Amino acid sequence: MRPDAGTDHRRWLYEAIGLLAAISFAVMSFSIWILYETAFQEEGARLVELAKTQAILIDAMAASEESNSRPGRTEEAVQSTLGHIEKAQRDYPGFGESGEFAFGRREGANIVILLSGRHVNRGVPVSVPWESTLAEPMRRALRGESGTVIDLDYRAAKVLAAFEPVRRLNAGVVAKIDLAEIRRPFLRAAGVCFVSLLLMIAIGASLFRRISVPLIEGEKAMGELRKLHQSIEQSPLMIFITDREGRIEYVNPRFCEITGYSVDEVIGRNPRILNSGDMPREFFAELWSTLLSGRQFKAEIKDRRKDGSSFWAQIVTSPVRNKEGLITHFVAVHEDITQRKQAEQATQAAREQAEIANRAKTELLANMSHELRTPLNAIIGFSEGMKLQLFGPLGSAKYEEYAEDINASGQHLLKLINDILDVSAIEAGKTTLQEELLNVVEIAETSLRLVRARAEKGSVSLFLEASDGLPPLLADGRRIKQILLNLLSNAVKFTPEGGRVTLKAGIDEVGRLHLAVADTGIGMDEKELTLAMTEFGQVDGGLDRRHEGTGLGLPLTKGLVEIHGGIFSVESKKGHGTTASAIFPASRLKKNGET
């Protein structure tokens, strides 16, 4: 049996019931239609006979009244005839629920219904325009026609009508009955038959279903069980089932493949055969406590194979309940995650190694701070004295040049050491800010003065664009000056002769302070910009580079801005210059009256 056999059985059942219903409905509908047509024809013939009889009778009455009336009194004869007709209709108003005779004449552009058995009496006639769609049977009678028609009467009701002219009175007579009355018994019969048919089909289907459904459901359940069994057997996860006491009743092939046990070796045994001995007692206490309370247990566990080797597994163990809600079995799913655990352990080891190396670097740099600065200060001091010839002439221009080079090299090396120590301190989170209220314009002007000599030497113009009324900035003055000097020095260094460097200071729309240094220098592409933002990264690298530097300027500047709670960014385009921006939060700006 295919897995969808139950669906096939149901489809066959529904198709059989549908076919039976369609045939029965067709036979019933055809029979009722034949009966309706027969009754319709009989009703039409009856109406024709009644209309003809009435027309003949009225014509005879009119002839009698004319013969008995005086000459010139034709209208009196007509009214007398109408009186006789009205009296006759009071005695016999109509037939069925809606059937009646109607008598009418044409008066000008109207059809006037003078009498009808149910709705019109002689005192209150009904007038219908000749050109309207109403009173079609009477219109035909007044045109001198006779016959039957299905159309609207003077009440706008659809009727089956027979019509005859009464020529002696220039009138017409109509015998009619509402079409709905003719159809009603057949529609009622159709409804009863249809309901009876549905009831019979429902009873038959119910009996058939009661017999067949259990068989179909049983076959379907067996198919689902086979599908479930195949899924478990072919699962890439190791799965086993135990009874309530923990005795193994089933293991799938993957269990045997991972653990090395055969099925016969584990059936009836306790899952403790997988215990590696590395898990604490509390782990298993929590496992059983969770399962016996009816909850699912998820964790990572270290299992043991038959050969004694161990492996890590992600486990999900769930209780299985019977119809009464009692726990009867447990299903355990173990996923081998040994490779993932090994990767995690390797990552953790690498992280710890990196932390050790970082601490060693920090300690080394801290020690170097004293060990390198002390001899450097001596070199710088002595070379400064020699350069100024404080203790007498050097006696040679070459010695003066050497003293100048020694002093410049010492200053450069000291700056390099200071930058390295500053970067290390920022990375270690050991930088302490000496905050004070700073005049932004003054510190900007001071920074420009310090780089002006170098700018003039390279024929680079310096400009300051500062907004009026800038509030004081709460920051470390030495660090802010260090930020500006780094940015200005870089800008001057990489701007060719005739270029310009602009220091801008202003407040943005959300109240933050923007300090930006824009140059018209050589600029950088995206790859070079990424390199410049890394420690010791130099765009103009190599032994033959044209611009000196440590490669720490931008990373150090970024760190100094960020420890002030600010944002540092650089925008650059090759051949079009660079703009470096330091943005400080509005909380560091003091308005008038604030302290």
Coordinates of C-alpha atoms in Angstrom, one line a residue:
M1 CA 0.0 0.0 0.0
R2 CA 1.4 3.4 -1.0
P3 CA 1.7 6.1 1.8
D4 CA -1.3 8.0 0.2
A5 CA -3.6 5.0 0.0
G6 CA -6.0 6.4 2.5
T7 CA -6.3 9.5 0.4
D8 CA -7.0 7.4 -2.7
H9 CA -9.8 5.5 -0.9
R10 CA -11.4 8.7 0.2
R11 CA -11.2 10.1 -3.3
W12 CA -12.9 7.0 -4.7
L13 CA -15.6 7.2 -2.0
Y14 CA -16.3 10.9 -2.7
E15 CA -16.3 10.3 -6.5
A16 CA -18.8 7.4 -6.2
I17 CA -21.1 9.4 -3.9
G18 CA -20.8 12.4 -6.3
L19 CA -21.7 10.3 -9.3
L20 CA -24.6 8.7 -7.6
A21 CA -25.9 12.1 -6.5
A22 CA -25.5 13.6 -10.0
I23 CA -27.4 10.7 -11.6
S24 CA -30.2 10.9 -9.0
F25 CA -30.4 14.6 -9.3
A26 CA -30.6 14.5 -13.1
V27 CA -33.4 11.8 -13.1
M28 CA -35.3 13.8 -10.4
S29 CA -34.9 17.1 -12.3
F30 CA -36.0 15.6 -15.6
S31 CA -39.1 14.0 -14.0
I32 CA -40.2 17.2 -12.3
W33 CA -39.6 19.2 -15.5
I34 CA -41.8 16.8 -17.6
L35 CA -44.6 17.0 -14.9
Y36 CA -44.2 20.8 -14.9
E37 CA -44.5 21.1 -18.7
T38 CA -47.5 18.9 -18.7
A39 CA -49.2 20.9 -16.0
F40 CA -48.2 24.1 -17.7
Q41 CA -49.9 23.0 -21.0
E42 CA -53.0 21.9 -19.2
E43 CA -53.3 25.2 -17.3
G44 CA -52.9 27.1 -20.5
A45 CA -55.6 25.1 -22.2
R46 CA -57.9 25.7 -19.2
L47 CA -57.3 29.4 -19.3
V48 CA -58.0 29.6 -23.0
E49 CA -61.3 27.8 -22.5
L50 CA -62.3 30.1 -19.6
A51 CA -61.4 33.2 -21.6
K52 CA -63.4 32.1 -24.6
T53 CA -66.4 31.2 -22.5
Q54 CA -66.3 34.5 -20.7
A55 CA -65.9 36.5 -24.0
I56 CA -68.9 34.6 -25.5
L57 CA -71.0 35.1 -22.4
I58 CA -70.2 38.9 -22.2
D59 CA -70.8 39.3 -25.9
A60 CA -74.2 37.6 -25.5
M61 CA -75.1 39.8 -22.5
A62 CA -74.1 42.9 -24.4
A63 CA -76.3 41.9 -27.4
S64 CA -79.2 41.2 -25.1
E65 CA -78.9 44.6 -23.4
E66 CA -78.6 46.4 -26.7
S67 CA -81.8 44.8 -28.0
N68 CA -83.7 45.8 -24.8
S69 CA -82.3 49.4 -24.7
R70 CA -83.8 52.3 -26.5
P71 CA -82.1 53.7 -29.6
G72 CA -79.1 56.0 -28.8
R73 CA -78.6 54.5 -25.3
T74 CA -75.6 52.3 -26.2
E75 CA -73.6 53.4 -23.2
E76 CA -76.4 52.5 -20.8
A77 CA -76.3 49.0 -22.3
V78 CA -72.6 48.8 -21.7
Q79 CA -72.9 49.9 -18.1
S80 CA -75.8 47.4 -17.6
T81 CA -73.6 44.7 -19.0
L82 CA -70.7 45.7 -16.7
G83 CA -73.1 45.5 -13.8
H84 CA -74.0 41.9 -14.6
I85 CA -70.3 41.0 -15.0
E86 CA -69.5 42.6 -11.7
K87 CA -72.3 40.7 -9.9
A88 CA -71.1 37.5 -11.5
Q89 CA -67.5 38.1 -10.3
R90 CA -68.6 38.8 -6.8
D91 CA -70.2 35.3 -6.8
Y92 CA -67.1 33.8 -8.5
P93 CA -64.0 36.1 -7.9
G94 CA -61.4 33.7 -9.4
F95 CA -59.7 30.4 -9.3
G96 CA -56.7 29.1 -7.3
E97 CA -54.8 31.6 -5.1
S98 CA -54.1 34.2 -7.8
G99 CA -56.3 33.3 -10.8
E100 CA -58.9 35.8 -12.0
F101 CA -60.8 37.2 -15.0
A102 CA -60.1 40.8 -16.0
F103 CA -62.3 43.0 -18.3
G104 CA -60.9 46.2 -19.8
R105 CA -61.3 48.7 -22.6
R106 CA -59.0 51.2 -24.3
E107 CA -59.8 54.8 -23.5
G108 CA -57.5 57.2 -25.5
A109 CA -53.8 56.4 -24.8
N110 CA -54.6 54.2 -21.8
I111 CA -55.7 50.7 -21.1
V112 CA -58.4 50.9 -18.4
I113 CA -59.0 47.7 -16.4
L114 CA -62.7 48.1 -15.5
L115 CA -63.2 44.9 -13.6
S116 CA -61.1 42.0 -12.2
G117 CA -62.1 39.2 -9.9
R118 CA -59.6 40.1 -7.1
H119 CA -58.1 43.6 -7.5
V120 CA -60.4 46.0 -9.4
N121 CA -64.0 46.9 -9.1
R122 CA -66.1 49.2 -11.3
G123 CA -66.0 52.1 -9.0
V124 CA -62.1 52.3 -9.0
P125 CA -60.8 51.3 -12.4
V126 CA -57.0 50.8 -13.0
S127 CA -55.4 52.8 -15.8
V128 CA -52.2 51.6 -17.6
P129 CA -50.5 53.6 -20.4
W130 CA -50.9 51.9 -23.8
E131 CA -47.1 52.2 -24.5
S132 CA -46.0 50.7 -21.1
T133 CA -44.8 47.1 -20.6
L134 CA -47.6 46.3 -18.2
A135 CA -51.0 44.6 -19.0
E136 CA -49.6 42.9 -22.2
P137 CA -52.4 40.2 -22.2
M138 CA -55.1 42.9 -22.1
R139 CA -53.3 45.0 -24.8
R140 CA -53.4 42.0 -27.2
A141 CA -57.1 41.3 -26.5
L142 CA -57.9 45.0 -27.3
R143 CA -56.0 44.7 -30.5
G144 CA -58.4 41.9 -31.4
E145 CA -56.0 39.1 -30.8
S146 CA -56.7 35.8 -29.0
G147 CA -54.3 33.2 -27.5
T148 CA -52.0 32.7 -24.5
V149 CA -48.9 34.5 -23.3
I150 CA -46.4 34.7 -20.4
D151 CA -45.9 38.4 -19.6
L152 CA -46.6 41.1 -17.0
D153 CA -50.2 41.9 -16.1
Y154 CA -51.5 45.3 -14.9
R155 CA -50.0 44.7 -11.4
A156 CA -46.5 44.0 -12.9
A157 CA -46.8 40.4 -11.9
K158 CA -45.6 37.7 -14.4
V159 CA -48.6 35.6 -15.3
L160 CA -49.8 32.9 -17.7
A161 CA -52.8 34.5 -19.5
A162 CA -55.4 33.7 -22.1
F163 CA -56.9 36.7 -23.9
E164 CA -60.0 37.2 -26.1
P165 CA -61.5 40.3 -27.6
V166 CA -65.2 41.3 -27.0
R167 CA -65.8 43.2 -30.2
R168 CA -69.3 44.3 -29.5
L169 CA -68.1 46.4 -26.6
N170 CA -64.6 47.2 -28.0
A171 CA -63.2 45.5 -25.0
G172 CA -61.1 42.5 -24.0
V173 CA -61.3 39.8 -21.4
V174 CA -58.3 38.0 -19.9
A175 CA -58.1 34.8 -17.8
K176 CA -54.8 34.7 -16.0
I177 CA -52.9 33.1 -13.1
D178 CA -49.6 34.1 -11.5
L179 CA -46.7 32.1 -13.0
A180 CA -45.3 31.7 -9.4
E181 CA -48.4 29.8 -8.4
I182 CA -48.0 27.3 -11.2
R183 CA -44.4 26.7 -10.4
R184 CA -44.7 26.6 -6.6
P185 CA -45.8 23.0 -6.1
F186 CA -43.1 21.8 -8.5
L187 CA -40.4 23.8 -6.8
R188 CA -41.6 22.5 -3.4
A189 CA -41.6 19.0 -4.8
A190 CA -38.1 19.5 -6.2
G191 CA -36.9 20.8 -2.8
V192 CA -38.4 17.8 -1.0
C193 CA -36.9 15.4 -3.4
F194 CA -33.5 17.1 -3.2
V195 CA -33.5 17.1 0.6
S196 CA -34.6 13.4 0.5
L197 CA -31.8 12.6 -1.9
L198 CA -29.2 14.4 0.2
L199 CA -30.5 12.6 3.3
M200 CA -30.3 9.2 1.5
I201 CA -26.8 10.0 0.2
A202 CA -25.6 11.2 3.7
I203 CA -27.0 8.0 5.3
G204 CA -25.3 5.8 2.7
A205 CA -22.1 7.7 2.9
S206 CA -22.1 7.5 6.7
L207 CA -22.6 3.8 6.7
F208 CA -19.9 3.3 4.0
R209 CA -17.5 5.6 5.9
R210 CA -18.2 3.8 9.2
I211 CA -17.1 0.6 7.6
S212 CA -14.2 1.9 5.4
V213 CA -12.6 4.7 7.4
P214 CA -11.2 2.5 10.1
L215 CA -9.5 0.3 7.5
I216 CA -8.3 3.4 5.6
E217 CA -7.0 5.0 8.8
G218 CA -5.3 1.8 9.8
E219 CA -3.5 1.6 6.5
K220 CA -2.6 5.3 6.7
A221 CA -1.2 4.9 10.2
M222 CA 0.9 1.9 9.1
G223 CA 2.2 4.0 6.3
E224 CA 3.1 6.9 8.6
L225 CA 4.8 4.4 11.0
R226 CA 6.9 3.0 8.2
K227 CA 7.8 6.6 7.1
L228 CA 8.8 7.5 10.7
H229 CA 10.8 4.3 11.1
Q230 CA 12.7 5.0 7.8
S231 CA 13.4 8.5 8.9
I232 CA 14.8 7.4 12.3
E233 CA 16.8 4.6 10.7
Q234 CA 18.3 6.9 8.1
S235 CA 18.8 9.9 10.4
P236 CA 22.3 11.3 10.7
L237 CA 21.8 11.7 14.4
M238 CA 22.1 8.9 16.9
I239 CA 18.7 8.1 18.4
F240 CA 17.8 5.6 21.1
I241 CA 14.6 4.9 23.1
T242 CA 14.4 3.7 26.7
D243 CA 11.6 2.6 29.0
R244 CA 10.7 4.5 32.1
E245 CA 13.4 2.6 34.1
G246 CA 16.1 3.6 31.6
R247 CA 16.5 0.3 29.8
I248 CA 17.4 0.7 26.1
E249 CA 14.7 -0.7 23.8
Y250 CA 15.8 0.7 20.4
V251 CA 18.8 2.2 18.8
N252 CA 19.2 3.4 15.2
P253 CA 22.1 2.5 12.9
R254 CA 23.8 5.9 13.5
F255 CA 24.0 5.0 17.2
C256 CA 25.9 1.9 16.4
E257 CA 28.1 3.7 13.9
I258 CA 29.2 6.4 16.3
T259 CA 29.5 4.4 19.6
G260 CA 30.9 1.1 18.1
Y261 CA 28.2 -1.0 19.9
S262 CA 26.0 -3.5 18.0
V263 CA 22.3 -3.5 18.6
D264 CA 22.4 -6.8 20.6
E265 CA 25.1 -5.3 22.9
V266 CA 22.9 -2.3 24.0
I267 CA 19.3 -3.6 24.0
G268 CA 18.2 -4.0 27.6
R269 CA 21.2 -2.1 29.0
N270 CA 21.3 1.3 30.7
P271 CA 22.6 4.4 28.8
R272 CA 25.3 4.6 31.5
I273 CA 27.4 2.6 29.0
L274 CA 27.9 6.0 27.3
N275 CA 29.1 7.8 30.5
S276 CA 32.6 9.2 29.9
G277 CA 33.1 9.8 33.6
D278 CA 33.9 13.5 32.9
M279 CA 30.4 14.8 33.6
P280 CA 29.5 15.8 37.2
R281 CA 26.8 13.9 39.2
E282 CA 24.7 17.1 39.3
F283 CA 24.4 16.9 35.5
F284 CA 22.6 13.5 35.6
A285 CA 20.6 14.5 38.6
E286 CA 19.2 17.5 36.7
L287 CA 18.6 15.3 33.6
W288 CA 16.4 12.8 35.5
S289 CA 14.7 15.5 37.5
T290 CA 13.7 17.3 34.3
L291 CA 12.5 14.2 32.4
L292 CA 10.5 12.8 35.3
S293 CA 8.7 16.2 35.6
G294 CA 7.6 15.8 32.0
R295 CA 9.9 18.4 30.5
Q296 CA 12.4 18.2 27.7
F297 CA 16.1 18.2 28.6
K298 CA 18.7 19.9 26.4
A299 CA 22.5 20.1 27.0
E300 CA 26.0 19.2 25.8
I301 CA 27.5 16.0 27.1
K302 CA 30.7 14.1 26.8
D303 CA 30.0 10.5 25.7
R304 CA 32.2 7.5 25.5
R305 CA 32.5 5.0 22.7
K306 CA 32.9 1.2 23.1
D307 CA 36.7 1.5 22.5
G308 CA 37.0 4.0 25.4
S309 CA 37.4 7.1 23.2
S310 CA 35.2 10.1 24.0
F311 CA 33.2 12.5 21.9
W312 CA 31.0 15.6 22.5
A313 CA 27.3 15.5 21.8
Q314 CA 24.4 18.0 21.8
I315 CA 21.5 16.0 23.4
V316 CA 17.8 16.5 23.4
T317 CA 15.9 14.0 25.5
S318 CA 12.1 14.0 25.7
P319 CA 9.5 12.0 27.7
V320 CA 6.8 10.0 25.9
R321 CA 3.3 9.8 27.4
N322 CA 0.5 7.3 26.8
K323 CA -3.2 8.1 26.4
E324 CA -3.6 8.5 30.1
G325 CA -0.8 11.1 30.2
L326 CA 1.7 8.8 32.1
I327 CA 5.3 8.7 31.1
T328 CA 6.2 5.3 29.6
H329 CA 9.4 6.0 27.5
F330 CA 12.2 8.4 26.8
V331 CA 13.5 9.4 23.4
A332 CA 17.1 10.7 23.3
V333 CA 18.8 12.3 20.2
H334 CA 22.5 12.8 20.3
E335 CA 24.3 15.0 17.7
D336 CA 28.1 14.5 17.4
I337 CA 29.6 18.0 17.9
T338 CA 33.2 17.0 18.5
Q339 CA 34.5 19.1 15.7
R340 CA 32.6 22.1 16.8
K341 CA 33.9 21.8 20.4
Q342 CA 37.4 21.4 19.1
A343 CA 37.0 24.5 17.0
E344 CA 35.6 26.4 20.1
Q345 CA 38.5 25.2 22.2
A346 CA 41.0 26.2 19.6
T347 CA 39.4 29.7 19.3
Q348 CA 39.4 30.1 23.1
A349 CA 43.1 29.0 23.2
A350 CA 43.9 31.5 20.5
R351 CA 42.0 34.3 22.3
E352 CA 43.8 33.5 25.6
Q353 CA 47.2 33.5 23.7
A354 CA 46.4 36.8 22.2
E355 CA 45.5 38.3 25.6
I356 CA 48.7 37.0 27.0
A357 CA 50.6 38.5 24.1
N358 CA 48.8 41.8 24.5
R359 CA 49.6 41.9 28.2
A360 CA 53.2 41.1 27.4
K361 CA 53.3 43.9 24.8
T362 CA 51.8 46.4 27.3
E363 CA 54.2 45.4 30.0
L364 CA 57.1 45.6 27.6
L365 CA 56.1 49.1 26.4
A366 CA 55.6 50.3 29.9
N367 CA 59.1 49.1 30.8
M368 CA 60.5 50.6 27.6
S369 CA 59.0 54.0 28.6
H370 CA 61.6 54.5 31.3
E371 CA 64.4 52.5 29.7
L372 CA 64.3 54.4 26.4
R373 CA 63.3 57.8 27.5
T374 CA 66.1 58.2 30.0
P375 CA 69.0 57.8 27.5
L376 CA 67.0 59.7 24.9
N377 CA 66.6 62.7 27.2
A378 CA 70.3 62.7 27.8
I379 CA 71.0 62.5 24.0
I380 CA 68.6 65.3 23.3
G381 CA 69.9 67.4 26.1
F382 CA 73.6 67.1 25.3
S383 CA 73.0 67.5 21.6
E384 CA 70.9 70.6 22.3
G385 CA 73.8 72.0 24.4
M386 CA 76.3 71.2 21.6
K387 CA 74.0 72.8 19.0
L388 CA 73.9 76.0 21.0
Q389 CA 77.6 75.7 21.9
L390 CA 76.8 76.3 25.6
F391 CA 80.2 75.0 26.7
G392 CA 82.3 76.5 24.0
P393 CA 82.7 76.3 20.2
L394 CA 82.8 72.9 18.6
G395 CA 85.6 74.0 16.3
S396 CA 84.1 72.6 13.1
A397 CA 81.1 73.2 11.0
K398 CA 80.8 69.5 10.4
Y399 CA 80.4 68.9 14.2
E400 CA 77.7 71.6 14.3
E401 CA 75.9 69.7 11.5
Y402 CA 76.3 66.4 13.4
A403 CA 74.9 67.9 16.6
E404 CA 71.9 69.2 14.6
D405 CA 71.3 65.7 13.2
I406 CA 71.7 64.0 16.5
N407 CA 69.2 66.4 18.1
A408 CA 66.6 66.0 15.3
S409 CA 66.9 62.2 15.3
G410 CA 66.5 62.1 19.1
Q411 CA 63.4 64.3 18.9
H412 CA 62.0 62.1 16.1
L413 CA 62.7 58.9 18.1
L414 CA 61.1 60.4 21.3
K415 CA 58.0 61.3 19.3
L416 CA 57.8 57.7 18.0
I417 CA 58.1 56.3 21.5
N418 CA 55.5 58.7 22.8
D419 CA 53.1 57.7 20.0
I420 CA 53.6 54.0 20.6
L421 CA 53.0 54.5 24.4
D422 CA 49.9 56.6 23.8
V423 CA 48.4 54.0 21.4
S424 CA 49.2 51.2 23.9
A425 CA 47.7 53.1 26.8
I426 CA 44.5 53.8 24.8
E427 CA 44.2 50.1 23.8
A428 CA 44.7 49.1 27.5
G429 CA 42.1 51.6 28.6
K430 CA 44.7 53.3 30.9
T431 CA 44.5 56.8 29.4
T432 CA 43.4 59.4 31.9
L433 CA 42.0 62.7 30.7
Q434 CA 42.9 65.9 32.4
E435 CA 39.7 67.7 31.5
E436 CA 39.3 71.5 31.5
L437 CA 37.2 74.1 29.6
L438 CA 39.0 75.0 26.4
N439 CA 38.7 78.0 24.1
V440 CA 38.3 76.2 20.7
V441 CA 39.5 79.1 18.6
E442 CA 42.6 79.7 20.7
I443 CA 43.7 76.1 20.7
A444 CA 43.1 76.0 16.9
E445 CA 45.2 79.2 16.3
T446 CA 48.0 77.8 18.6
S447 CA 48.0 74.5 16.6
L448 CA 48.2 76.4 13.3
R449 CA 51.2 78.5 14.6
L450 CA 53.1 75.4 15.5
V451 CA 52.9 74.0 11.9
R452 CA 53.2 77.3 10.1
A453 CA 57.0 77.2 9.7
R454 CA 56.8 73.8 8.0
A455 CA 53.9 74.9 5.8
E456 CA 55.8 78.1 4.7
K457 CA 58.8 75.9 3.9
G458 CA 56.6 73.8 1.6
S459 CA 54.7 76.8 0.2
V460 CA 51.4 75.6 1.7
S461 CA 48.8 78.1 2.8
L462 CA 47.1 77.7 6.1
F463 CA 43.5 78.9 6.9
L464 CA 41.2 78.9 9.9
E465 CA 37.4 78.9 9.4
A466 CA 35.7 79.1 12.8
S467 CA 32.0 79.9 13.5
D468 CA 31.3 82.8 15.8
G469 CA 30.4 82.3 19.4
L470 CA 31.8 78.7 19.8
P471 CA 31.1 77.5 23.3
P472 CA 34.0 76.2 25.5
L473 CA 34.9 72.5 25.1
L474 CA 35.3 70.3 28.1
A475 CA 38.3 68.1 27.2
D476 CA 42.0 67.4 27.8
G477 CA 43.8 70.4 26.3
R478 CA 47.0 68.5 25.6
R479 CA 45.1 65.7 23.8
I480 CA 43.0 68.1 21.7
K481 CA 46.2 69.9 20.7
Q482 CA 47.8 66.5 19.9
I483 CA 44.8 65.7 17.7
L484 CA 45.0 68.9 15.7
L485 CA 48.7 68.8 15.4
N486 CA 48.6 65.2 14.0
L487 CA 45.9 66.2 11.5
L488 CA 47.6 69.5 10.4
S489 CA 51.1 67.9 10.2
N490 CA 49.7 65.1 8.0
A491 CA 47.9 67.6 5.8
V492 CA 50.9 69.8 5.3
K493 CA 53.2 66.8 4.7
F494 CA 51.0 65.4 1.9
T495 CA 50.0 68.8 0.2
P496 CA 52.3 69.9 -2.7
E497 CA 53.6 73.4 -3.2
G498 CA 50.8 76.0 -3.8
G499 CA 48.2 73.9 -2.0
R500 CA 46.1 74.9 1.0
V501 CA 45.2 73.4 4.3
T502 CA 42.0 74.6 6.1
L503 CA 41.1 74.0 9.8
K504 CA 37.4 74.3 10.3
A505 CA 35.5 74.6 13.6
G506 CA 31.7 74.7 13.9
I507 CA 28.5 73.3 15.5
D508 CA 26.2 70.9 13.6
E509 CA 22.4 70.8 13.6
V510 CA 22.3 68.5 16.7
G511 CA 24.7 70.6 18.7
R512 CA 28.0 68.6 18.2
L513 CA 31.4 70.3 17.7
H514 CA 33.1 69.6 14.4
L515 CA 36.8 70.0 14.0
A516 CA 37.9 69.2 10.5
V517 CA 41.2 69.6 8.6
A518 CA 40.8 69.7 4.8
D519 CA 43.7 69.8 2.4
T520 CA 44.2 69.9 -1.4
G521 CA 46.9 67.3 -1.3
I522 CA 47.5 64.0 -3.1
G523 CA 44.6 62.2 -1.5
M524 CA 44.1 58.4 -1.1
D525 CA 42.0 55.7 -2.7
E526 CA 39.9 53.3 -0.6
K527 CA 42.7 50.7 -0.2
E528 CA 45.3 53.4 0.9
L529 CA 42.8 54.9 3.3
T530 CA 42.2 51.5 5.0
L531 CA 46.0 51.0 5.3
A532 CA 46.4 54.5 6.8
M533 CA 43.9 53.8 9.5
T534 CA 45.9 50.7 10.7
E535 CA 48.7 50.9 13.2
F536 CA 52.1 51.4 11.5
G537 CA 50.3 51.4 8.2
Q538 CA 52.0 53.9 5.8
V539 CA 50.7 54.7 2.3
D540 CA 54.1 56.0 1.3
G541 CA 55.9 52.9 2.5
G542 CA 59.2 51.2 1.5
L543 CA 62.8 52.2 1.9
D544 CA 62.6 55.0 -0.7
R545 CA 59.5 56.7 0.7
R546 CA 59.3 60.5 0.3
H547 CA 57.4 61.3 3.5
E548 CA 58.7 60.4 6.9
G549 CA 56.3 59.1 9.6
T550 CA 55.6 56.3 12.0
G551 CA 52.2 55.2 10.7
L552 CA 50.6 55.9 14.1
G553 CA 49.2 59.4 13.5
L554 CA 45.7 58.5 12.3
P555 CA 45.1 55.5 14.6
L556 CA 46.3 57.5 17.6
T557 CA 44.1 60.5 16.6
K558 CA 41.1 58.2 16.3
G559 CA 41.8 56.7 19.7
L560 CA 42.1 60.2 21.3
V561 CA 38.9 61.4 19.8
E562 CA 37.0 58.2 20.9
I563 CA 38.1 58.4 24.5
H564 CA 36.5 61.8 24.5
G565 CA 33.2 60.1 23.4
G566 CA 33.6 61.5 19.9
I567 CA 33.6 60.2 16.3
F568 CA 36.6 60.3 14.0
S569 CA 36.3 59.9 10.2
V570 CA 38.4 60.5 7.1
E571 CA 37.2 61.2 3.6
S572 CA 39.6 61.2 0.7
K573 CA 39.8 61.0 -3.1
K574 CA 42.9 60.2 -5.0
G575 CA 44.3 63.4 -6.5
H576 CA 41.6 65.6 -4.8
G577 CA 42.8 65.9 -1.2
T578 CA 41.6 64.6 2.2
T579 CA 39.3 65.8 4.9
A580 CA 39.7 64.4 8.4
S581 CA 36.9 65.2 11.0
A582 CA 36.8 64.9 14.7
I583 CA 33.2 65.2 16.1
F584 CA 32.7 65.8 19.8
P585 CA 29.3 65.2 21.6
A586 CA 27.1 68.1 22.5
S587 CA 27.4 67.1 26.2
R588 CA 31.1 68.3 26.1
L589 CA 30.1 71.9 25.1
K590 CA 29.3 74.3 27.9
K591 CA 26.6 77.0 27.2
N592 CA 26.7 80.4 28.8
G593 CA 26.1 80.2 32.6
E594 CA 27.1 76.5 32.8
T595 CA 30.0 75.4 34.9

